[in-house]
Short mmCIF file of C-alpha atoms and ligand atoms in Angstrom, two decimals:
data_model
loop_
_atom_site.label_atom_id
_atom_site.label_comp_id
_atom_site.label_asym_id
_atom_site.label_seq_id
_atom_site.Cartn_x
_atom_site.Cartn_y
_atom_site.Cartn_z
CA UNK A 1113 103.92 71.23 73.53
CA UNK A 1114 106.26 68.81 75.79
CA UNK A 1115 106.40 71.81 78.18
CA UNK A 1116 102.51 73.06 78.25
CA UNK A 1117 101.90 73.05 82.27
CA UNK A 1118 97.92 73.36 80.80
CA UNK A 1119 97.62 76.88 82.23
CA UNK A 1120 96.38 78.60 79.92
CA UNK A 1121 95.43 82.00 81.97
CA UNK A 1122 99.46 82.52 81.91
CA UNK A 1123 100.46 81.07 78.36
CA UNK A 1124 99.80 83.15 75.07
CA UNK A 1125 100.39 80.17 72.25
CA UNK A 1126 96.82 79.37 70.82
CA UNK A 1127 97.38 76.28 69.96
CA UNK A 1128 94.91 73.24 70.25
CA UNK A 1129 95.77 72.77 73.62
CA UNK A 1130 93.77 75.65 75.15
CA UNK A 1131 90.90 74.99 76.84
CA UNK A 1132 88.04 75.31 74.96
CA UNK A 1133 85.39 76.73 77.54
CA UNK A 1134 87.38 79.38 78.92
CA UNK A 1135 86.58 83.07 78.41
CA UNK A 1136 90.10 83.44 79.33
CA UNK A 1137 92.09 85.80 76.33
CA UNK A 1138 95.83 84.40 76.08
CA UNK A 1139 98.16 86.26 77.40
CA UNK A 1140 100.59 88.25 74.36
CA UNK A 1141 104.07 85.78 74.00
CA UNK A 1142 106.44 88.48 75.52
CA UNK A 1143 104.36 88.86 78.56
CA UNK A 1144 105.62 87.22 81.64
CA UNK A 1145 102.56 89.19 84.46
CA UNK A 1146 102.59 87.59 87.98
CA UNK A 1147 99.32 88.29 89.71
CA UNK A 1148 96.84 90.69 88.45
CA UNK A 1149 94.98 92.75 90.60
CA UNK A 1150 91.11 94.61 89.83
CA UNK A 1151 90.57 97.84 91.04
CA UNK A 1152 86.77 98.20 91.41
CA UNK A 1153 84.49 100.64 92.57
CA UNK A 1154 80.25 99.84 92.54
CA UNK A 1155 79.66 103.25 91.01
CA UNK A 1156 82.24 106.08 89.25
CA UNK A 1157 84.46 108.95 90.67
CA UNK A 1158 85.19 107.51 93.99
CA UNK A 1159 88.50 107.12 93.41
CA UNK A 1160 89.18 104.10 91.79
CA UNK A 1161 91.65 105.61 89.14
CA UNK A 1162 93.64 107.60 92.35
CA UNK A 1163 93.92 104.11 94.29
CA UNK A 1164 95.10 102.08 90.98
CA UNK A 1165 98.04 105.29 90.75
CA UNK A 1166 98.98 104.55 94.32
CA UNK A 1167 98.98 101.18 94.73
CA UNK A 1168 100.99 100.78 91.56
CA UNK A 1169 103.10 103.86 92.68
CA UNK A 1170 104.05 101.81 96.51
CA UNK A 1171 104.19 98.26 94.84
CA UNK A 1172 106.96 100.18 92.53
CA UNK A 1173 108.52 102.03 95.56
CA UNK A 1174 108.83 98.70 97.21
CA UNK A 1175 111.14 97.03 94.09
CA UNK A 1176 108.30 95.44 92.61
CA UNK A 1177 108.16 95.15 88.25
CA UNK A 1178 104.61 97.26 88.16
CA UNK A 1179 101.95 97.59 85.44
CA UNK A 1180 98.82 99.45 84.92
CA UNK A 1181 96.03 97.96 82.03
CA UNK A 1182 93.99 100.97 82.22
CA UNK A 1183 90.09 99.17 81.18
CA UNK A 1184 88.55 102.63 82.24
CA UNK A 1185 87.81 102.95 79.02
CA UNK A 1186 85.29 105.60 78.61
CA UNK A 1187 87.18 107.53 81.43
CA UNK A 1188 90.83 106.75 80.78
CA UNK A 1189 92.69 108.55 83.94
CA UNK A 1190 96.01 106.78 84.29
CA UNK A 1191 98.23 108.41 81.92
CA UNK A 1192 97.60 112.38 82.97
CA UNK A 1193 98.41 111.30 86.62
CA UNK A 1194 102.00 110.12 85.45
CA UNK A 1195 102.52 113.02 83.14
CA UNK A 1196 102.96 110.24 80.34
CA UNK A 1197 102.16 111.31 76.65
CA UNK A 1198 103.90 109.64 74.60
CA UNK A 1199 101.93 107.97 71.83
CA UNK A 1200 101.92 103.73 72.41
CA UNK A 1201 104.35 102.26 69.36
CA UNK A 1202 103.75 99.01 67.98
CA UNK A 1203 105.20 96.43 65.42
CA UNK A 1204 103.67 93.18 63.81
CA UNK A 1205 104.36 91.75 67.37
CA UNK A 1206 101.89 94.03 68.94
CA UNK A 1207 102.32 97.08 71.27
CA UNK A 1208 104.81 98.22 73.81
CA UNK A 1209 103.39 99.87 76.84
CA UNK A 1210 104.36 103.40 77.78
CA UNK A 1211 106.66 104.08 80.70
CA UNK A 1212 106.20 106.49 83.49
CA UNK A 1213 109.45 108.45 85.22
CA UNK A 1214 110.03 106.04 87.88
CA UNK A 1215 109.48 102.80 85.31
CA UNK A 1216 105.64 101.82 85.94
CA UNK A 1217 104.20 100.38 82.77
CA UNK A 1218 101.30 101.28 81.39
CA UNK A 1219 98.60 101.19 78.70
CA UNK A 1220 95.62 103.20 78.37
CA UNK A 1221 93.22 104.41 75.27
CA UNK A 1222 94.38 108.08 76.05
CA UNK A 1223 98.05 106.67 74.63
CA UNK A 1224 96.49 105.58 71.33
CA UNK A 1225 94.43 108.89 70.31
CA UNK A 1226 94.97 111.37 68.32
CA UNK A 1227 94.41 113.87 70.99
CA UNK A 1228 93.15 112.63 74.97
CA UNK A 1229 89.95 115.11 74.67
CA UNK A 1230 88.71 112.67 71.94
CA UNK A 1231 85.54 110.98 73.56
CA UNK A 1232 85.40 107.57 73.42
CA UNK A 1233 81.75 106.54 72.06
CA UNK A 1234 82.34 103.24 71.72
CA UNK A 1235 79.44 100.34 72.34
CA UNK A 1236 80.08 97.93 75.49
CA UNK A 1237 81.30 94.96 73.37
CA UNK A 1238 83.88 97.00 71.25
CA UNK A 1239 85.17 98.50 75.23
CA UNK A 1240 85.59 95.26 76.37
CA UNK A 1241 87.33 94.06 72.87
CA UNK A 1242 89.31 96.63 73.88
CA UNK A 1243 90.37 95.62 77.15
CA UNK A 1244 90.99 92.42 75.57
CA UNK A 1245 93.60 93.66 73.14
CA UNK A 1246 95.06 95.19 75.63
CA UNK A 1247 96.17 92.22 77.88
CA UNK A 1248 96.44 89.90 74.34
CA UNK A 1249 98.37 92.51 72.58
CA UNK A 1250 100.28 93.66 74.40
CA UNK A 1251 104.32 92.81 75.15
CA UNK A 1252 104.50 93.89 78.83
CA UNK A 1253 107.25 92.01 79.45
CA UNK A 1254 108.34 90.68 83.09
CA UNK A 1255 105.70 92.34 85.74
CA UNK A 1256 104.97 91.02 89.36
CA UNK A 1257 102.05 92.81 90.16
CA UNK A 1258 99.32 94.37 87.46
CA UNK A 1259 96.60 96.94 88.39
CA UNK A 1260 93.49 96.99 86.31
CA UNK A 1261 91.55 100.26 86.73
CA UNK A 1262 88.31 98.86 85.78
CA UNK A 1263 85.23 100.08 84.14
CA UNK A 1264 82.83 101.41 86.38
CA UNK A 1265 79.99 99.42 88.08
CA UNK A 1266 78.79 95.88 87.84
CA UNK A 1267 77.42 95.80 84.22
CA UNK A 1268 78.52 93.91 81.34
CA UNK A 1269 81.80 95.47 80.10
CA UNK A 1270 83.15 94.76 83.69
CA UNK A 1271 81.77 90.94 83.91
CA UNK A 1272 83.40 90.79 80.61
CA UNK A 1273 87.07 91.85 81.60
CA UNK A 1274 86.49 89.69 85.03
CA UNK A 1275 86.17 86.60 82.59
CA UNK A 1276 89.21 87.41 80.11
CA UNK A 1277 91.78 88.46 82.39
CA UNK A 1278 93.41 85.95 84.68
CA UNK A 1279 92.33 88.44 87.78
CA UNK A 1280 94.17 86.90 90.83
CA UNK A 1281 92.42 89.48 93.42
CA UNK A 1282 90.05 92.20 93.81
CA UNK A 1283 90.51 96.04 95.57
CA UNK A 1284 87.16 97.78 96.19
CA UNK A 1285 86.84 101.31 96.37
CA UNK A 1286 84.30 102.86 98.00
CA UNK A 1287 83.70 106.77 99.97
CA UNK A 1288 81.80 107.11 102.72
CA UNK A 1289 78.44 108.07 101.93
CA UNK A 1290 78.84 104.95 99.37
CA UNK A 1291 79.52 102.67 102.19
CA UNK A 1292 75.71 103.00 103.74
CA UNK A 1293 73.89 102.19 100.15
CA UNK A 1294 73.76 98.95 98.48
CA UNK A 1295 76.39 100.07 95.36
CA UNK A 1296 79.29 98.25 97.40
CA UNK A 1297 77.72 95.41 98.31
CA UNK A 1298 76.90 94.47 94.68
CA UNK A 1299 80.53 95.23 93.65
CA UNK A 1300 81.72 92.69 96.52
CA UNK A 1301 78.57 90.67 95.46
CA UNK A 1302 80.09 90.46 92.13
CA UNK A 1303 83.40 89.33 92.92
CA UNK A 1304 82.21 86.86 94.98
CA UNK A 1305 80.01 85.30 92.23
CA UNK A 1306 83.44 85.30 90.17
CA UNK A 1307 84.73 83.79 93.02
CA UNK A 1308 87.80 85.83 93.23
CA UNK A 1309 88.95 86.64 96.54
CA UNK A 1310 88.57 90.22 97.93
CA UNK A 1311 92.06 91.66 98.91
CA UNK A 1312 90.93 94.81 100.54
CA UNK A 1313 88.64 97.39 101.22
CA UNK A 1314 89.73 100.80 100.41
CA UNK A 1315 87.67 104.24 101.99
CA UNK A 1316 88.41 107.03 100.03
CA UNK A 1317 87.36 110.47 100.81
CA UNK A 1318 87.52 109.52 104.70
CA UNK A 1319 88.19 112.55 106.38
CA UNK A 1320 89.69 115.77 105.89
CA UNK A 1321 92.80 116.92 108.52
CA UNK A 1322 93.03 119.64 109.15
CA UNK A 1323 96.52 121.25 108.64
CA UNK A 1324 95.91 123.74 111.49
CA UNK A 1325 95.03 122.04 114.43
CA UNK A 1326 95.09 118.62 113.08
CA UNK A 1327 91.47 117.52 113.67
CA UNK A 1328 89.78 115.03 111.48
CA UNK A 1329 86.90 116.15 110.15
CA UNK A 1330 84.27 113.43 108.66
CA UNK A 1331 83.24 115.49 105.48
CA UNK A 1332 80.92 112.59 104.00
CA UNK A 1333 79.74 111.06 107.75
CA UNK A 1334 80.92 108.17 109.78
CA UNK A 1335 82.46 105.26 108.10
CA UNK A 1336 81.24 101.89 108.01
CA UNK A 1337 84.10 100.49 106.60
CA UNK A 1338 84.51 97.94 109.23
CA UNK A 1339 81.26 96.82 109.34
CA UNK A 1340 81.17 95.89 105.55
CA UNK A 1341 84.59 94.30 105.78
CA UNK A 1342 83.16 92.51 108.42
CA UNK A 1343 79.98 91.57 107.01
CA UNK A 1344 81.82 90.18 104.01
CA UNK A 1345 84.67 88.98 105.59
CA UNK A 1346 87.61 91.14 104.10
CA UNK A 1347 90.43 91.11 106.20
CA UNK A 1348 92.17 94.43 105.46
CA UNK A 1349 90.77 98.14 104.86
CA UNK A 1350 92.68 100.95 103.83
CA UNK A 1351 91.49 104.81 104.57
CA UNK A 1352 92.41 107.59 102.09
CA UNK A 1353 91.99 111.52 103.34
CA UNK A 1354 90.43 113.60 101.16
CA UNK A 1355 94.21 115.99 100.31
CA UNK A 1356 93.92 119.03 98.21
CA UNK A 1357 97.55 118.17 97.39
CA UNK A 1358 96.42 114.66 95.80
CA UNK A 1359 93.93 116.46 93.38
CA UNK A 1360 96.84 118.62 92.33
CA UNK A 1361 99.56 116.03 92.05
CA UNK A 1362 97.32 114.02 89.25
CA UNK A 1363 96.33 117.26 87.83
CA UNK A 1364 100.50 118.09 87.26
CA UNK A 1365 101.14 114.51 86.44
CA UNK A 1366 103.20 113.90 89.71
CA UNK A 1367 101.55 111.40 90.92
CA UNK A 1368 104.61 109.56 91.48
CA UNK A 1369 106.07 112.23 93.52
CA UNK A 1370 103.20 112.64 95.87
CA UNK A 1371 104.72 111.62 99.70
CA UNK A 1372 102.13 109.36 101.13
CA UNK A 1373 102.27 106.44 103.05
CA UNK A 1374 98.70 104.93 102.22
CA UNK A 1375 99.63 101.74 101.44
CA UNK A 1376 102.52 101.25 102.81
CA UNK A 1377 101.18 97.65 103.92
CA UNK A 1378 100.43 96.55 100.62
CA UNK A 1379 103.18 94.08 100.09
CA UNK A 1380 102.51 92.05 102.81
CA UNK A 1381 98.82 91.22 101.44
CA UNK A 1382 98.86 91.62 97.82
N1 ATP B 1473 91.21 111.53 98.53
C1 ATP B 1473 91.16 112.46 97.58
N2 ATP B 1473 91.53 113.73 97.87
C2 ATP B 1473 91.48 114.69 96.91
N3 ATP B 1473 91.08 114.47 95.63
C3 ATP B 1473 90.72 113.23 95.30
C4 ATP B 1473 90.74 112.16 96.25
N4 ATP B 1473 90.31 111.03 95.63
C5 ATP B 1473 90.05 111.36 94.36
N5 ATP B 1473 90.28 112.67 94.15
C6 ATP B 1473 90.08 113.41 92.90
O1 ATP B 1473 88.73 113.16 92.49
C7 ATP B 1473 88.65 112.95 91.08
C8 ATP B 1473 88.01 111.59 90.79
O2 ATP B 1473 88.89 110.55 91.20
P1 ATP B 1473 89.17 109.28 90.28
O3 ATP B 1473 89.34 109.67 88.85
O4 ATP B 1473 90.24 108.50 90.92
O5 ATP B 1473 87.75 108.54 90.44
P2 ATP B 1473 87.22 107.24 89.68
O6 ATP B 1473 86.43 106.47 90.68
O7 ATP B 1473 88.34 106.52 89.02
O8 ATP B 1473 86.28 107.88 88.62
P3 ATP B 1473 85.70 107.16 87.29
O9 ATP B 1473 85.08 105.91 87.75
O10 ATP B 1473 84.74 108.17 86.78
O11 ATP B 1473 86.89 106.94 86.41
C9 ATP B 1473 90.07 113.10 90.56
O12 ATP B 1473 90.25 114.41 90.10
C10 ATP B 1473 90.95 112.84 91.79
O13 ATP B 1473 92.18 113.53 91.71
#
């Protein structure tokens, strides 16, 4: 172990070496994944799958090697917005994620069933096991940025993927009428008891455009996006329309295709 740097978040030999205390699952020996990024939300279906697709989608745009662990477990998303299908394949060296169009890598639950209508009914510690294998089990190969869609809420089988996963930053989700309750503050809450730094804010759901006379219309209320950020100290936000035309580009698996330019400042914070 001349060469062991004694980071073990980054290094998938489990050898004697590896410290003891750490939650931390080792990463698989063919994986080579810069900075990991969570993509939270305090409560589900506020968009936290959609933001994970687009993120992933720009950081690929932009020339970056892009992954997506999909931990959603229970609600797997990821692979229907790409149009991917194909089944994962695997060896005695573990599994190879699937590929969408434009080359984002991904794994999901949806790629391992027999058929993606199969509910998962699965207890919390076998999810997070899981999410586990995923990131341990996986050969991803060379990757500079990772999205994790994660489970839903602040309960246990998100704490648990927080502590295995070597989770560099943190992108909450949130809609407007989320933004005035308490459910966001506990996901920031959360991070910050992980102590992992908050990279953005994201509003989905903002406002609708009109396509007629180009009005914004606050469907859900006024935001309070910057007072949150403010209150906790998050230097960038990101707002999201609510688009029929998103809704149908993950419906026909063209997610990739969809012209946006969301988060077209990404790059320069991620
Ligand atoms: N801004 C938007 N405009 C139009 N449709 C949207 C928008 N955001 C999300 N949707 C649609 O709303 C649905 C829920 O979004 P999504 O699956 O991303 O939520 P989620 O927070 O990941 O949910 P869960 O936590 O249950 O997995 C999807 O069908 C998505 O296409």
């Amino acid at each position: 172990m001349s060469s062991c740097d004694h980071n073990c978040s980054s290094c998938g030999q489990n050898c004697g070496e590896r410290d003891k205390e750490s939650l931390l699952a080792p990463a698989h020996p063919q994986s080579n994944v810069k900075k990991i990024i969570a993509v939270v939300s305090g409560k589900g279906g506020v968009g936290k799958s959609l933001v994970t697709t687009l993120l992933a989608t720009q950081m690929n745009k932009d020339g970056f090697k892009t992954a997506i662990l999909d931990a959603d477990i229970t609600g797997p998303s990821i692979p229907t917005a790409f149009g991917v299908t194909e089944r994962i394949s695997g060896n005695d060296m573990g599994m190879l994620p699937a590929v969408s169009k434009k080359g984002i890598s991904m794994m999901s639950v949806n790629l391992l069933l027999e058929r993606a209508t199969d509910p998962i009914i699965w207890r919390g510690v076998i999810i997070a096991n899981t999410v586990k294998q995923f990131w341990s089990d996986t050969a991803w190969g060379d990757v500079d940025y990772m999205f994790v869609d994660m489970p839903p809420g602040t309960g246990d089988v998100p704490l648990t993927v927080f502590q295995s996963l070597p989770i560099s930053g943190i992108i909450v989700v949130t809609s407007p009428q989320e933004l005035v309750s308490m459910i966001v503050e506990k996901a920031v809450n959360m991070a910050d008891m992980m102590n992992i730094p908050i990279l953005a804010l994201v509003e989905n759901m903002s406002y609708f455009e009109c396509g007629g006379c180009g009005k914004r219309h606050k469907i859900f209320g006024d935001s309070h996006i910057e007072e949150i950020a403010k209150k906790h100290g998050i230097k960038h936000i990101f707002q999201i329309p609510i688009n029929p035309e998103i809704a149908k580009a993950v419906d026909s698996g063209t997610i990739e295709d969809f012209e946006n330019d969301y988060f077209k400042d990404a790059k320069t914070l991620l």
